[in-house]
Amino acid sequence: MALATTEDSFNFFKKRGVVKDFFSVSEKLFFSSIGIGTFKPEPHQEENYTYSFKEAIKEAVSGGINVIDTAINYRYQKSEREIGEALAEIFSENLAKKEELIICSKGGFLPLDYPFPDNPYQWIEENIIQKNIATKEDIVLDQYCMTAPYIDWSFEKSLENLGVDSLDIFYLSNPEMECGERSYQAILEKIEAIFGLLEQK
């Protein structure tokens, strides 16, 4: 598997006979005019876990949508994992190739894990701080971390959840969370380090 390509993302629409108004071109990739997202507000509510996005993802791709958007923290990593299940079936059933799809994820917020841990602070301590991914001082409001080591971990964890070896778009989610917590210069330095990391990836 590899990143989306100009030829493959265009072929995705040609194979389906999709009209020109349904897609656009940016950075040499062909994007469907609408994508499918997997965000759900109030993630702590149990009803958000009684359904799966898997079939919706497959239906969207079959119908001509090649943009799939998620984030590691959506539904405590469950959204990414359901996309991973859908992608495995999409590839095995030859509904699309990885190179035809534009897969997007984000890092910044701490994801916790599904099912929701009994003590989220203990989860952060055991999975983030004790593993030297971030320090307590790096974490803002017990929910956000914007350091290169944490974003590196988040990126790799997203690849694992999604079952792919590359992401086409990776967003630094909500960097304004750092405002009021760090100096402007410190925020710029953190963003520069993260962009350097992502450029290498």
mmCIF file of the C-alpha atoms, coordinates in Angstrom:
data_MODEL
# 
_entry.id   MODEL 
# 
loop_
_atom_site.group_PDB 
_atom_site.id 
_atom_site.type_symbol 
_atom_site.label_atom_id 
_atom_site.label_alt_id 
_atom_site.label_comp_id 
_atom_site.label_asym_id 
_atom_site.label_entity_id 
_atom_site.label_seq_id 
_atom_site.pdbx_PDB_ins_code 
_atom_site.Cartn_x 
_atom_site.Cartn_y 
_atom_site.Cartn_z 
_atom_site.occupancy 
_atom_site.B_iso_or_equiv 
_atom_site.pdbx_formal_charge 
_atom_site.auth_seq_id 
_atom_site.auth_comp_id 
_atom_site.auth_asym_id 
_atom_site.auth_atom_id 
_atom_site.pdbx_PDB_model_num 
ATOM 1   C CA . MET A 1 1   ? 0.000   0.000  0.000   1.00 0.00 ? 1   MET A CA 1 
ATOM 2   C CA . ALA A 1 2   ? 1.110   3.557  -0.644  1.00 0.00 ? 2   ALA A CA 1 
ATOM 3   C CA . LEU A 1 3   ? -0.128  7.118  -0.687  1.00 0.00 ? 3   LEU A CA 1 
ATOM 4   C CA . ALA A 1 4   ? -2.924  8.237  -2.994  1.00 0.00 ? 4   ALA A CA 1 
ATOM 5   C CA . THR A 1 5   ? -1.699  9.129  -6.476  1.00 0.00 ? 5   THR A CA 1 
ATOM 6   C CA . THR A 1 6   ? -2.927  11.450 -9.205  1.00 0.00 ? 6   THR A CA 1 
ATOM 7   C CA . GLU A 1 7   ? -3.592  8.599  -11.637 1.00 0.00 ? 7   GLU A CA 1 
ATOM 8   C CA . ASP A 1 8   ? -5.271  6.284  -9.151  1.00 0.00 ? 8   ASP A CA 1 
ATOM 9   C CA . SER A 1 9   ? -7.460  8.940  -7.527  1.00 0.00 ? 9   SER A CA 1 
ATOM 10  C CA . PHE A 1 10  ? -8.639  10.004 -11.001 1.00 0.00 ? 10  PHE A CA 1 
ATOM 11  C CA . ASN A 1 11  ? -9.226  6.398  -12.058 1.00 0.00 ? 11  ASN A CA 1 
ATOM 12  C CA . PHE A 1 12  ? -11.440 5.963  -8.991  1.00 0.00 ? 12  PHE A CA 1 
ATOM 13  C CA . PHE A 1 13  ? -13.954 8.341  -10.588 1.00 0.00 ? 13  PHE A CA 1 
ATOM 14  C CA . LYS A 1 14  ? -13.448 7.201  -14.166 1.00 0.00 ? 14  LYS A CA 1 
ATOM 15  C CA . LYS A 1 15  ? -14.280 3.598  -13.245 1.00 0.00 ? 15  LYS A CA 1 
ATOM 16  C CA . ARG A 1 16  ? -17.546 4.776  -11.714 1.00 0.00 ? 16  ARG A CA 1 
ATOM 17  C CA . GLY A 1 17  ? -18.484 7.158  -14.522 1.00 0.00 ? 17  GLY A CA 1 
ATOM 18  C CA . VAL A 1 18  ? -18.756 9.989  -12.017 1.00 0.00 ? 18  VAL A CA 1 
ATOM 19  C CA . VAL A 1 19  ? -19.581 13.405 -13.457 1.00 0.00 ? 19  VAL A CA 1 
ATOM 20  C CA . LYS A 1 20  ? -16.943 16.136 -13.249 1.00 0.00 ? 20  LYS A CA 1 
ATOM 21  C CA . ASP A 1 21  ? -18.940 18.271 -10.799 1.00 0.00 ? 21  ASP A CA 1 
ATOM 22  C CA . PHE A 1 22  ? -18.666 15.508 -8.198  1.00 0.00 ? 22  PHE A CA 1 
ATOM 23  C CA . PHE A 1 23  ? -14.909 15.821 -7.714  1.00 0.00 ? 23  PHE A CA 1 
ATOM 24  C CA . SER A 1 24  ? -12.226 18.484 -7.523  1.00 0.00 ? 24  SER A CA 1 
ATOM 25  C CA . VAL A 1 25  ? -8.446  18.570 -7.863  1.00 0.00 ? 25  VAL A CA 1 
ATOM 26  C CA . SER A 1 26  ? -6.029  19.799 -5.217  1.00 0.00 ? 26  SER A CA 1 
ATOM 27  C CA . GLU A 1 27  ? -2.323  19.110 -4.781  1.00 0.00 ? 27  GLU A CA 1 
ATOM 28  C CA . LYS A 1 28  ? -2.511  16.794 -7.828  1.00 0.00 ? 28  LYS A CA 1 
ATOM 29  C CA . LEU A 1 29  ? -5.089  14.532 -6.164  1.00 0.00 ? 29  LEU A CA 1 
ATOM 30  C CA . PHE A 1 30  ? -8.716  14.042 -7.162  1.00 0.00 ? 30  PHE A CA 1 
ATOM 31  C CA . PHE A 1 31  ? -11.066 14.485 -4.199  1.00 0.00 ? 31  PHE A CA 1 
ATOM 32  C CA . SER A 1 32  ? -14.749 13.599 -4.108  1.00 0.00 ? 32  SER A CA 1 
ATOM 33  C CA . SER A 1 33  ? -16.742 16.775 -3.436  1.00 0.00 ? 33  SER A CA 1 
ATOM 34  C CA . ILE A 1 34  ? -18.047 15.222 -0.237  1.00 0.00 ? 34  ILE A CA 1 
ATOM 35  C CA . GLY A 1 35  ? -16.277 12.870 2.114   1.00 0.00 ? 35  GLY A CA 1 
ATOM 36  C CA . ILE A 1 36  ? -17.356 10.625 4.946   1.00 0.00 ? 36  ILE A CA 1 
ATOM 37  C CA . GLY A 1 37  ? -16.419 11.535 8.499   1.00 0.00 ? 37  GLY A CA 1 
ATOM 38  C CA . THR A 1 38  ? -16.531 9.543  11.712  1.00 0.00 ? 38  THR A CA 1 
ATOM 39  C CA . PHE A 1 39  ? -16.797 12.187 14.428  1.00 0.00 ? 39  PHE A CA 1 
ATOM 40  C CA . LYS A 1 40  ? -19.535 11.880 17.023  1.00 0.00 ? 40  LYS A CA 1 
ATOM 41  C CA . PRO A 1 41  ? -20.032 14.482 19.760  1.00 0.00 ? 41  PRO A CA 1 
ATOM 42  C CA . GLU A 1 42  ? -20.393 13.497 23.389  1.00 0.00 ? 42  GLU A CA 1 
ATOM 43  C CA . PRO A 1 43  ? -18.230 10.398 22.986  1.00 0.00 ? 43  PRO A CA 1 
ATOM 44  C CA . HIS A 1 44  ? -18.860 9.300  26.559  1.00 0.00 ? 44  HIS A CA 1 
ATOM 45  C CA . GLN A 1 45  ? -22.473 8.429  25.730  1.00 0.00 ? 45  GLN A CA 1 
ATOM 46  C CA . GLU A 1 46  ? -22.908 4.671  25.426  1.00 0.00 ? 46  GLU A CA 1 
ATOM 47  C CA . GLU A 1 47  ? -25.290 4.912  22.450  1.00 0.00 ? 47  GLU A CA 1 
ATOM 48  C CA . ASN A 1 48  ? -22.360 6.131  20.341  1.00 0.00 ? 48  ASN A CA 1 
ATOM 49  C CA . TYR A 1 49  ? -20.979 2.599  20.506  1.00 0.00 ? 49  TYR A CA 1 
ATOM 50  C CA . THR A 1 50  ? -24.082 0.586  19.660  1.00 0.00 ? 50  THR A CA 1 
ATOM 51  C CA . TYR A 1 51  ? -23.449 0.983  15.924  1.00 0.00 ? 51  TYR A CA 1 
ATOM 52  C CA . SER A 1 52  ? -20.483 0.711  13.588  1.00 0.00 ? 52  SER A CA 1 
ATOM 53  C CA . PHE A 1 53  ? -19.314 3.007  10.794  1.00 0.00 ? 53  PHE A CA 1 
ATOM 54  C CA . LYS A 1 54  ? -17.956 0.019  8.838   1.00 0.00 ? 54  LYS A CA 1 
ATOM 55  C CA . GLU A 1 55  ? -20.877 -0.539 6.481   1.00 0.00 ? 55  GLU A CA 1 
ATOM 56  C CA . ALA A 1 56  ? -21.322 3.203  5.947   1.00 0.00 ? 56  ALA A CA 1 
ATOM 57  C CA . ILE A 1 57  ? -17.657 3.485  4.918   1.00 0.00 ? 57  ILE A CA 1 
ATOM 58  C CA . LYS A 1 58  ? -18.031 0.621  2.439   1.00 0.00 ? 58  LYS A CA 1 
ATOM 59  C CA . GLU A 1 59  ? -21.243 2.087  1.034   1.00 0.00 ? 59  GLU A CA 1 
ATOM 60  C CA . ALA A 1 60  ? -19.642 5.513  0.666   1.00 0.00 ? 60  ALA A CA 1 
ATOM 61  C CA . VAL A 1 61  ? -16.650 4.144  -1.253  1.00 0.00 ? 61  VAL A CA 1 
ATOM 62  C CA . SER A 1 62  ? -18.894 1.989  -3.437  1.00 0.00 ? 62  SER A CA 1 
ATOM 63  C CA . GLY A 1 63  ? -20.948 5.110  -4.200  1.00 0.00 ? 63  GLY A CA 1 
ATOM 64  C CA . GLY A 1 64  ? -17.989 7.196  -5.348  1.00 0.00 ? 64  GLY A CA 1 
ATOM 65  C CA . ILE A 1 65  ? -16.635 8.848  -2.190  1.00 0.00 ? 65  ILE A CA 1 
ATOM 66  C CA . ASN A 1 66  ? -12.879 8.569  -1.866  1.00 0.00 ? 66  ASN A CA 1 
ATOM 67  C CA . VAL A 1 67  ? -12.250 10.918 1.098   1.00 0.00 ? 67  VAL A CA 1 
ATOM 68  C CA . ILE A 1 68  ? -12.389 9.288  4.535   1.00 0.00 ? 68  ILE A CA 1 
ATOM 69  C CA . ASP A 1 69  ? -11.839 11.515 7.561   1.00 0.00 ? 69  ASP A CA 1 
ATOM 70  C CA . THR A 1 70  ? -11.208 10.490 11.155  1.00 0.00 ? 70  THR A CA 1 
ATOM 71  C CA . ALA A 1 71  ? -9.052  11.174 14.211  1.00 0.00 ? 71  ALA A CA 1 
ATOM 72  C CA . ILE A 1 72  ? -7.446  8.945  16.793  1.00 0.00 ? 72  ILE A CA 1 
ATOM 73  C CA . ASN A 1 73  ? -9.636  10.369 19.567  1.00 0.00 ? 73  ASN A CA 1 
ATOM 74  C CA . TYR A 1 74  ? -12.978 9.901  17.771  1.00 0.00 ? 74  TYR A CA 1 
ATOM 75  C CA . ARG A 1 75  ? -15.057 7.546  19.904  1.00 0.00 ? 75  ARG A CA 1 
ATOM 76  C CA . TYR A 1 76  ? -11.921 6.553  21.843  1.00 0.00 ? 76  TYR A CA 1 
ATOM 77  C CA . GLN A 1 77  ? -10.160 5.052  18.787  1.00 0.00 ? 77  GLN A CA 1 
ATOM 78  C CA . LYS A 1 78  ? -13.229 3.018  17.814  1.00 0.00 ? 78  LYS A CA 1 
ATOM 79  C CA . SER A 1 79  ? -13.895 5.111  14.686  1.00 0.00 ? 79  SER A CA 1 
ATOM 80  C CA . GLU A 1 80  ? -10.413 4.463  13.309  1.00 0.00 ? 80  GLU A CA 1 
ATOM 81  C CA . ARG A 1 81  ? -10.673 0.752  14.044  1.00 0.00 ? 81  ARG A CA 1 
ATOM 82  C CA . GLU A 1 82  ? -14.031 0.487  12.273  1.00 0.00 ? 82  GLU A CA 1 
ATOM 83  C CA . ILE A 1 83  ? -12.554 2.259  9.257   1.00 0.00 ? 83  ILE A CA 1 
ATOM 84  C CA . GLY A 1 84  ? -9.713  -0.268 9.400   1.00 0.00 ? 84  GLY A CA 1 
ATOM 85  C CA . GLU A 1 85  ? -12.219 -3.129 9.281   1.00 0.00 ? 85  GLU A CA 1 
ATOM 86  C CA . ALA A 1 86  ? -14.006 -1.488 6.357   1.00 0.00 ? 86  ALA A CA 1 
ATOM 87  C CA . LEU A 1 87  ? -10.775 -0.864 4.446   1.00 0.00 ? 87  LEU A CA 1 
ATOM 88  C CA . ALA A 1 88  ? -9.681  -4.479 4.844   1.00 0.00 ? 88  ALA A CA 1 
ATOM 89  C CA . GLU A 1 89  ? -12.926 -5.598 3.203   1.00 0.00 ? 89  GLU A CA 1 
ATOM 90  C CA . ILE A 1 90  ? -12.810 -2.848 0.563   1.00 0.00 ? 90  ILE A CA 1 
ATOM 91  C CA . PHE A 1 91  ? -9.330  -3.973 -0.503  1.00 0.00 ? 91  PHE A CA 1 
ATOM 92  C CA . SER A 1 92  ? -10.074 -7.701 -0.364  1.00 0.00 ? 92  SER A CA 1 
ATOM 93  C CA . GLU A 1 93  ? -13.300 -7.253 -2.360  1.00 0.00 ? 93  GLU A CA 1 
ATOM 94  C CA . ASN A 1 94  ? -11.539 -4.997 -4.918  1.00 0.00 ? 94  ASN A CA 1 
ATOM 95  C CA . LEU A 1 95  ? -13.959 -2.133 -4.299  1.00 0.00 ? 95  LEU A CA 1 
ATOM 96  C CA . ALA A 1 96  ? -11.007 0.258  -4.332  1.00 0.00 ? 96  ALA A CA 1 
ATOM 97  C CA . LYS A 1 97  ? -7.235  0.382  -3.960  1.00 0.00 ? 97  LYS A CA 1 
ATOM 98  C CA . LYS A 1 98  ? -5.490  2.252  -1.163  1.00 0.00 ? 98  LYS A CA 1 
ATOM 99  C CA . GLU A 1 99  ? -3.922  4.538  -3.782  1.00 0.00 ? 99  GLU A CA 1 
ATOM 100 C CA . GLU A 1 100 ? -7.401  5.624  -4.940  1.00 0.00 ? 100 GLU A CA 1 
ATOM 101 C CA . LEU A 1 101 ? -8.518  6.719  -1.477  1.00 0.00 ? 101 LEU A CA 1 
ATOM 102 C CA . ILE A 1 102 ? -7.563  9.833  0.475   1.00 0.00 ? 102 ILE A CA 1 
ATOM 103 C CA . ILE A 1 103 ? -7.415  8.846  4.130   1.00 0.00 ? 103 ILE A CA 1 
ATOM 104 C CA . CYS A 1 104 ? -7.162  11.613 6.709   1.00 0.00 ? 104 CYS A CA 1 
ATOM 105 C CA . SER A 1 105 ? -6.562  11.517 10.441  1.00 0.00 ? 105 SER A CA 1 
ATOM 106 C CA . LYS A 1 106 ? -5.579  13.933 13.194  1.00 0.00 ? 106 LYS A CA 1 
ATOM 107 C CA . GLY A 1 107 ? -3.462  14.083 16.312  1.00 0.00 ? 107 GLY A CA 1 
ATOM 108 C CA . GLY A 1 108 ? -3.424  16.296 19.371  1.00 0.00 ? 108 GLY A CA 1 
ATOM 109 C CA . PHE A 1 109 ? -6.189  15.148 21.684  1.00 0.00 ? 109 PHE A CA 1 
ATOM 110 C CA . LEU A 1 110 ? -5.508  12.180 23.941  1.00 0.00 ? 110 LEU A CA 1 
ATOM 111 C CA . PRO A 1 111 ? -7.529  9.265  22.581  1.00 0.00 ? 111 PRO A CA 1 
ATOM 112 C CA . LEU A 1 112 ? -8.060  7.113  25.668  1.00 0.00 ? 112 LEU A CA 1 
ATOM 113 C CA . ASP A 1 113 ? -9.398  3.736  24.533  1.00 0.00 ? 113 ASP A CA 1 
ATOM 114 C CA . TYR A 1 114 ? -12.685 1.901  24.070  1.00 0.00 ? 114 TYR A CA 1 
ATOM 115 C CA . PRO A 1 115 ? -14.266 0.749  26.274  1.00 0.00 ? 115 PRO A CA 1 
ATOM 116 C CA . PHE A 1 116 ? -13.879 3.944  28.281  1.00 0.00 ? 116 PHE A CA 1 
ATOM 117 C CA . PRO A 1 117 ? -11.414 3.306  31.109  1.00 0.00 ? 117 PRO A CA 1 
ATOM 118 C CA . ASP A 1 118 ? -12.699 3.313  34.671  1.00 0.00 ? 118 ASP A CA 1 
ATOM 119 C CA . ASN A 1 119 ? -10.087 5.940  35.499  1.00 0.00 ? 119 ASN A CA 1 
ATOM 120 C CA . PRO A 1 120 ? -9.035  8.044  32.478  1.00 0.00 ? 120 PRO A CA 1 
ATOM 121 C CA . TYR A 1 121 ? -6.263  9.727  34.476  1.00 0.00 ? 121 TYR A CA 1 
ATOM 122 C CA . GLN A 1 122 ? -4.761  6.329  35.229  1.00 0.00 ? 122 GLN A CA 1 
ATOM 123 C CA . TRP A 1 123 ? -4.978  5.441  31.524  1.00 0.00 ? 123 TRP A CA 1 
ATOM 124 C CA . ILE A 1 124 ? -3.050  8.615  30.652  1.00 0.00 ? 124 ILE A CA 1 
ATOM 125 C CA . GLU A 1 125 ? -0.488  7.868  33.350  1.00 0.00 ? 125 GLU A CA 1 
ATOM 126 C CA . GLU A 1 126 ? 0.070   4.262  32.247  1.00 0.00 ? 126 GLU A CA 1 
ATOM 127 C CA . ASN A 1 127 ? -0.157  4.691  28.462  1.00 0.00 ? 127 ASN A CA 1 
ATOM 128 C CA . ILE A 1 128 ? 1.341   8.118  27.873  1.00 0.00 ? 128 ILE A CA 1 
ATOM 129 C CA . ILE A 1 129 ? 3.403   9.381  30.814  1.00 0.00 ? 129 ILE A CA 1 
ATOM 130 C CA . GLN A 1 130 ? 4.990   6.133  32.034  1.00 0.00 ? 130 GLN A CA 1 
ATOM 131 C CA . LYS A 1 131 ? 5.906   5.226  28.450  1.00 0.00 ? 131 LYS A CA 1 
ATOM 132 C CA . ASN A 1 132 ? 7.732   8.570  28.086  1.00 0.00 ? 132 ASN A CA 1 
ATOM 133 C CA . ILE A 1 133 ? 5.480   9.708  25.243  1.00 0.00 ? 133 ILE A CA 1 
ATOM 134 C CA . ALA A 1 134 ? 4.730   12.936 27.114  1.00 0.00 ? 134 ALA A CA 1 
ATOM 135 C CA . THR A 1 135 ? 5.168   14.482 30.544  1.00 0.00 ? 135 THR A CA 1 
ATOM 136 C CA . LYS A 1 136 ? 2.398   15.792 32.773  1.00 0.00 ? 136 LYS A CA 1 
ATOM 137 C CA . GLU A 1 137 ? 3.574   19.294 31.907  1.00 0.00 ? 137 GLU A CA 1 
ATOM 138 C CA . ASP A 1 138 ? 3.103   18.578 28.184  1.00 0.00 ? 138 ASP A CA 1 
ATOM 139 C CA . ILE A 1 139 ? -0.597  17.786 28.644  1.00 0.00 ? 139 ILE A CA 1 
ATOM 140 C CA . VAL A 1 140 ? -3.104  20.659 28.582  1.00 0.00 ? 140 VAL A CA 1 
ATOM 141 C CA . LEU A 1 141 ? -6.418  20.417 30.453  1.00 0.00 ? 141 LEU A CA 1 
ATOM 142 C CA . ASP A 1 142 ? -5.926  16.653 30.885  1.00 0.00 ? 142 ASP A CA 1 
ATOM 143 C CA . GLN A 1 143 ? -6.838  16.110 27.241  1.00 0.00 ? 143 GLN A CA 1 
ATOM 144 C CA . TYR A 1 144 ? -4.430  17.660 24.745  1.00 0.00 ? 144 TYR A CA 1 
ATOM 145 C CA . CYS A 1 145 ? -0.748  17.233 23.914  1.00 0.00 ? 145 CYS A CA 1 
ATOM 146 C CA . MET A 1 146 ? 1.209   19.021 21.207  1.00 0.00 ? 146 MET A CA 1 
ATOM 147 C CA . THR A 1 147 ? 4.735   17.656 21.250  1.00 0.00 ? 147 THR A CA 1 
ATOM 148 C CA . ALA A 1 148 ? 6.586   15.894 18.456  1.00 0.00 ? 148 ALA A CA 1 
ATOM 149 C CA . PRO A 1 149 ? 6.997   12.605 20.404  1.00 0.00 ? 149 PRO A CA 1 
ATOM 150 C CA . TYR A 1 150 ? 3.291   12.477 21.189  1.00 0.00 ? 150 TYR A CA 1 
ATOM 151 C CA . ILE A 1 151 ? 2.271   13.293 17.594  1.00 0.00 ? 151 ILE A CA 1 
ATOM 152 C CA . ASP A 1 152 ? 4.711   10.619 16.392  1.00 0.00 ? 152 ASP A CA 1 
ATOM 153 C CA . TRP A 1 153 ? 3.035   8.062  18.674  1.00 0.00 ? 153 TRP A CA 1 
ATOM 154 C CA . SER A 1 154 ? -0.429  9.243  17.626  1.00 0.00 ? 154 SER A CA 1 
ATOM 155 C CA . PHE A 1 155 ? 0.438   8.977  13.926  1.00 0.00 ? 155 PHE A CA 1 
ATOM 156 C CA . GLU A 1 156 ? 1.788   5.437  14.278  1.00 0.00 ? 156 GLU A CA 1 
ATOM 157 C CA . LYS A 1 157 ? -1.173  4.379  16.424  1.00 0.00 ? 157 LYS A CA 1 
ATOM 158 C CA . SER A 1 158 ? -3.553  5.683  13.743  1.00 0.00 ? 158 SER A CA 1 
ATOM 159 C CA . LEU A 1 159 ? -1.766  3.590  11.115  1.00 0.00 ? 159 LEU A CA 1 
ATOM 160 C CA . GLU A 1 160 ? -2.186  0.550  13.347  1.00 0.00 ? 160 GLU A CA 1 
ATOM 161 C CA . ASN A 1 161 ? -5.876  1.263  13.980  1.00 0.00 ? 161 ASN A CA 1 
ATOM 162 C CA . LEU A 1 162 ? -6.579  1.842  10.286  1.00 0.00 ? 162 LEU A CA 1 
ATOM 163 C CA . GLY A 1 163 ? -4.563  -1.137 9.084   1.00 0.00 ? 163 GLY A CA 1 
ATOM 164 C CA . VAL A 1 164 ? -2.643  0.922  6.530   1.00 0.00 ? 164 VAL A CA 1 
ATOM 165 C CA . ASP A 1 165 ? 0.982   1.924  6.141   1.00 0.00 ? 165 ASP A CA 1 
ATOM 166 C CA . SER A 1 166 ? 0.420   5.529  5.080   1.00 0.00 ? 166 SER A CA 1 
ATOM 167 C CA . LEU A 1 167 ? -1.876  8.502  5.654   1.00 0.00 ? 167 LEU A CA 1 
ATOM 168 C CA . ASP A 1 168 ? -2.580  10.974 2.863   1.00 0.00 ? 168 ASP A CA 1 
ATOM 169 C CA . ILE A 1 169 ? -3.478  13.887 5.129   1.00 0.00 ? 169 ILE A CA 1 
ATOM 170 C CA . PHE A 1 170 ? -2.584  14.284 8.782   1.00 0.00 ? 170 PHE A CA 1 
ATOM 171 C CA . TYR A 1 171 ? -3.890  17.296 10.680  1.00 0.00 ? 171 TYR A CA 1 
ATOM 172 C CA . LEU A 1 172 ? -2.467  18.849 13.812  1.00 0.00 ? 172 LEU A CA 1 
ATOM 173 C CA . SER A 1 173 ? -5.781  19.053 15.618  1.00 0.00 ? 173 SER A CA 1 
ATOM 174 C CA . ASN A 1 174 ? -6.794  22.246 17.449  1.00 0.00 ? 174 ASN A CA 1 
ATOM 175 C CA . PRO A 1 175 ? -3.382  23.787 18.225  1.00 0.00 ? 175 PRO A CA 1 
ATOM 176 C CA . GLU A 1 176 ? -5.256  26.714 19.796  1.00 0.00 ? 176 GLU A CA 1 
ATOM 177 C CA . MET A 1 177 ? -5.673  24.475 22.847  1.00 0.00 ? 177 MET A CA 1 
ATOM 178 C CA . GLU A 1 178 ? -2.151  25.588 23.767  1.00 0.00 ? 178 GLU A CA 1 
ATOM 179 C CA . CYS A 1 179 ? -3.083  29.289 23.794  1.00 0.00 ? 179 CYS A CA 1 
ATOM 180 C CA . GLY A 1 180 ? -3.044  30.680 27.301  1.00 0.00 ? 180 GLY A CA 1 
ATOM 181 C CA . GLU A 1 181 ? -0.938  27.730 28.443  1.00 0.00 ? 181 GLU A CA 1 
ATOM 182 C CA . ARG A 1 182 ? 2.294   28.470 26.545  1.00 0.00 ? 182 ARG A CA 1 
ATOM 183 C CA . SER A 1 183 ? 3.962   31.549 25.148  1.00 0.00 ? 183 SER A CA 1 
ATOM 184 C CA . TYR A 1 184 ? 3.380   32.350 21.488  1.00 0.00 ? 184 TYR A CA 1 
ATOM 185 C CA . GLN A 1 185 ? 7.040   31.609 20.728  1.00 0.00 ? 185 GLN A CA 1 
ATOM 186 C CA . ALA A 1 186 ? 6.859   28.256 22.523  1.00 0.00 ? 186 ALA A CA 1 
ATOM 187 C CA . ILE A 1 187 ? 3.787   27.297 20.489  1.00 0.00 ? 187 ILE A CA 1 
ATOM 188 C CA . LEU A 1 188 ? 5.540   28.200 17.238  1.00 0.00 ? 188 LEU A CA 1 
ATOM 189 C CA . GLU A 1 189 ? 8.565   26.113 18.219  1.00 0.00 ? 189 GLU A CA 1 
ATOM 190 C CA . LYS A 1 190 ? 6.363   23.119 19.001  1.00 0.00 ? 190 LYS A CA 1 
ATOM 191 C CA . ILE A 1 191 ? 4.529   23.447 15.681  1.00 0.00 ? 191 ILE A CA 1 
ATOM 192 C CA . GLU A 1 192 ? 7.834   23.716 13.822  1.00 0.00 ? 192 GLU A CA 1 
ATOM 193 C CA . ALA A 1 193 ? 9.105   20.518 15.460  1.00 0.00 ? 193 ALA A CA 1 
ATOM 194 C CA . ILE A 1 194 ? 5.870   18.683 14.635  1.00 0.00 ? 194 ILE A CA 1 
ATOM 195 C CA . PHE A 1 195 ? 5.879   19.847 11.016  1.00 0.00 ? 195 PHE A CA 1 
ATOM 196 C CA . GLY A 1 196 ? 9.471   18.669 10.703  1.00 0.00 ? 196 GLY A CA 1 
ATOM 197 C CA . LEU A 1 197 ? 8.442   15.266 12.003  1.00 0.00 ? 197 LEU A CA 1 
ATOM 198 C CA . LEU A 1 198 ? 5.470   15.033 9.648   1.00 0.00 ? 198 LEU A CA 1 
ATOM 199 C CA . GLU A 1 199 ? 7.545   16.098 6.643   1.00 0.00 ? 199 GLU A CA 1 
ATOM 200 C CA . GLN A 1 200 ? 9.901   13.196 7.381   1.00 0.00 ? 200 GLN A CA 1 
ATOM 201 C CA . LYS A 1 201 ? 6.953   10.824 7.605   1.00 0.00 ? 201 LYS A CA 1 
# 
